[in-house]
Amino acid sequence: MKASRRAKRMSRHHARTKKGAALNMVSLMDIFTILVFFLLISSSSVKDLPNAKQIQLPESTAEQLPKETVVIMVSDRDIVVQGRKVADVQSVMKSADGEIKALKEELVRLAGRELSQAPQVDGKPVIR
């Protein structure tokens, strides 16, 4: 079927005026730069203790930031030290002696690491 002159003219007109939408990347990059700096500044001032879903922490109204300490979490399934699983509660409950050997080994390892990183005076670690 042959197109009329009017149809041809309209198709040429639409082809000339049809352009894709342009996106100004400079303003978009400015917004993301500001957003990145805002998130960096606001996230560095927040200190949180690690929290597992199984553990219900009590409400606290502390006014001082917590010191860096060793965090031991005992849930209904696992014993976790500093975010690292050291033992299952089931196996600990089945053991005959009252000592948790895996927990003791992990605490000794962490204590040795803390002493090696502590400031030293005359070759001896200074504990604050």
Coordinates of C-alpha atoms in Angstrom, one line a residue:
M1 CA 0.0 0.0 0.0
K2 CA 1.3 3.4 -1.0
A3 CA 1.5 6.1 1.7
S4 CA 0.1 9.6 0.9
R5 CA 2.3 12.7 0.8
R6 CA 0.8 13.8 4.1
A7 CA 1.6 10.5 5.8
K8 CA 5.2 10.7 4.5
R9 CA 5.6 14.3 5.7
M10 CA 4.3 13.4 9.1
S11 CA 6.6 10.4 9.5
R12 CA 9.6 12.6 8.5
H13 CA 8.5 15.3 10.9
H14 CA 8.2 12.8 13.8
A15 CA 11.5 11.2 12.9
R16 CA 13.2 14.6 13.1
T17 CA 11.6 15.7 16.4
K18 CA 11.8 12.4 18.2
K19 CA 14.8 12.5 20.4
G20 CA 15.7 10.5 23.6
A21 CA 15.6 12.2 27.0
A22 CA 19.0 13.5 28.1
L23 CA 20.2 13.1 31.7
N24 CA 22.5 15.7 33.2
M25 CA 25.3 13.6 34.8
V26 CA 27.1 16.5 36.5
S27 CA 24.2 17.3 38.9
L28 CA 23.6 13.7 39.6
M29 CA 27.3 13.2 40.5
D30 CA 27.1 16.3 42.8
I31 CA 24.2 14.8 44.7
F32 CA 25.9 11.4 45.1
T33 CA 29.1 13.1 46.3
I34 CA 27.3 15.0 49.0
L35 CA 25.4 11.9 50.0
V36 CA 28.6 9.8 50.3
F37 CA 30.3 12.4 52.5
F38 CA 27.2 12.7 54.7
L39 CA 27.0 9.0 55.2
L40 CA 30.7 8.7 56.0
I41 CA 30.5 11.4 58.6
S42 CA 27.3 10.2 60.2
S43 CA 28.3 6.5 60.3
S44 CA 31.7 7.1 61.9
S45 CA 30.2 8.7 65.0
V46 CA 28.0 5.7 65.9
K47 CA 29.4 2.9 68.2
D48 CA 27.3 -0.2 68.5
L49 CA 27.8 -3.5 70.2
P50 CA 27.2 -6.5 68.0
N51 CA 23.7 -8.0 68.4
A52 CA 22.4 -11.4 67.4
K53 CA 18.7 -12.0 66.6
Q54 CA 18.5 -14.7 69.3
I55 CA 19.7 -12.4 72.1
Q56 CA 17.4 -9.9 73.8
L57 CA 19.4 -7.1 75.2
P58 CA 18.0 -5.1 78.2
E59 CA 17.3 -1.4 77.8
S60 CA 20.2 0.8 78.7
T61 CA 20.6 4.5 79.4
A62 CA 24.4 4.8 79.4
E63 CA 25.9 8.2 78.9
Q64 CA 29.4 7.1 78.2
L65 CA 30.6 5.1 75.2
P66 CA 31.4 1.4 75.9
K67 CA 35.1 0.4 76.2
E68 CA 36.5 -2.1 73.7
T69 CA 36.0 -5.5 75.5
V70 CA 35.7 -9.1 74.6
V71 CA 32.1 -9.9 73.7
I72 CA 30.9 -13.4 74.6
M73 CA 27.4 -14.4 73.4
V74 CA 25.7 -17.5 74.5
S75 CA 22.5 -18.3 72.6
D76 CA 20.3 -21.4 72.7
R77 CA 22.6 -23.1 70.0
D78 CA 26.0 -21.5 70.0
I79 CA 28.8 -19.9 72.1
V80 CA 30.3 -17.0 70.1
V81 CA 33.4 -15.0 71.1
Q82 CA 34.0 -11.7 69.1
G83 CA 31.7 -12.9 66.4
R84 CA 33.5 -16.3 66.0
K85 CA 31.7 -19.5 66.9
V86 CA 33.7 -21.5 69.4
A87 CA 31.3 -24.2 70.6
D88 CA 27.9 -25.7 70.4
V89 CA 25.7 -25.5 73.5
Q90 CA 24.6 -29.1 72.9
S91 CA 28.1 -30.5 73.0
V92 CA 29.0 -28.4 76.1
M93 CA 26.0 -29.7 78.0
K94 CA 26.9 -33.3 77.1
S95 CA 30.5 -32.9 78.4
A96 CA 31.2 -34.3 81.9
D97 CA 33.6 -31.7 83.2
G98 CA 32.4 -28.1 83.9
E99 CA 35.1 -26.5 81.7
I100 CA 34.5 -25.3 78.2
K101 CA 37.9 -26.0 76.6
A102 CA 37.2 -24.3 73.2
L103 CA 36.1 -21.1 75.1
K104 CA 39.2 -21.2 77.3
E105 CA 41.5 -21.6 74.3
E106 CA 39.8 -18.7 72.5
L107 CA 40.1 -16.4 75.5
V108 CA 43.8 -17.3 76.0
R109 CA 44.4 -16.6 72.3
L110 CA 42.6 -13.2 72.5
A111 CA 44.5 -12.3 75.7
G112 CA 47.8 -13.1 74.0
R113 CA 46.9 -11.0 71.1
E114 CA 45.8 -8.1 73.3
L115 CA 49.1 -8.2 75.3
S116 CA 51.2 -8.3 72.1
Q117 CA 49.4 -5.1 70.8
A118 CA 49.5 -3.3 74.1
P119 CA 52.0 -0.4 74.5
Q120 CA 55.2 -1.5 76.2
V121 CA 57.6 0.0 78.7
D122 CA 61.0 -1.7 79.1
G123 CA 59.7 -4.7 77.1
K124 CA 56.7 -5.3 79.4
P125 CA 53.1 -4.6 78.3
V126 CA 51.3 -1.7 80.0
I127 CA 47.7 -2.6 80.9
R128 CA 45.4 0.4 81.3

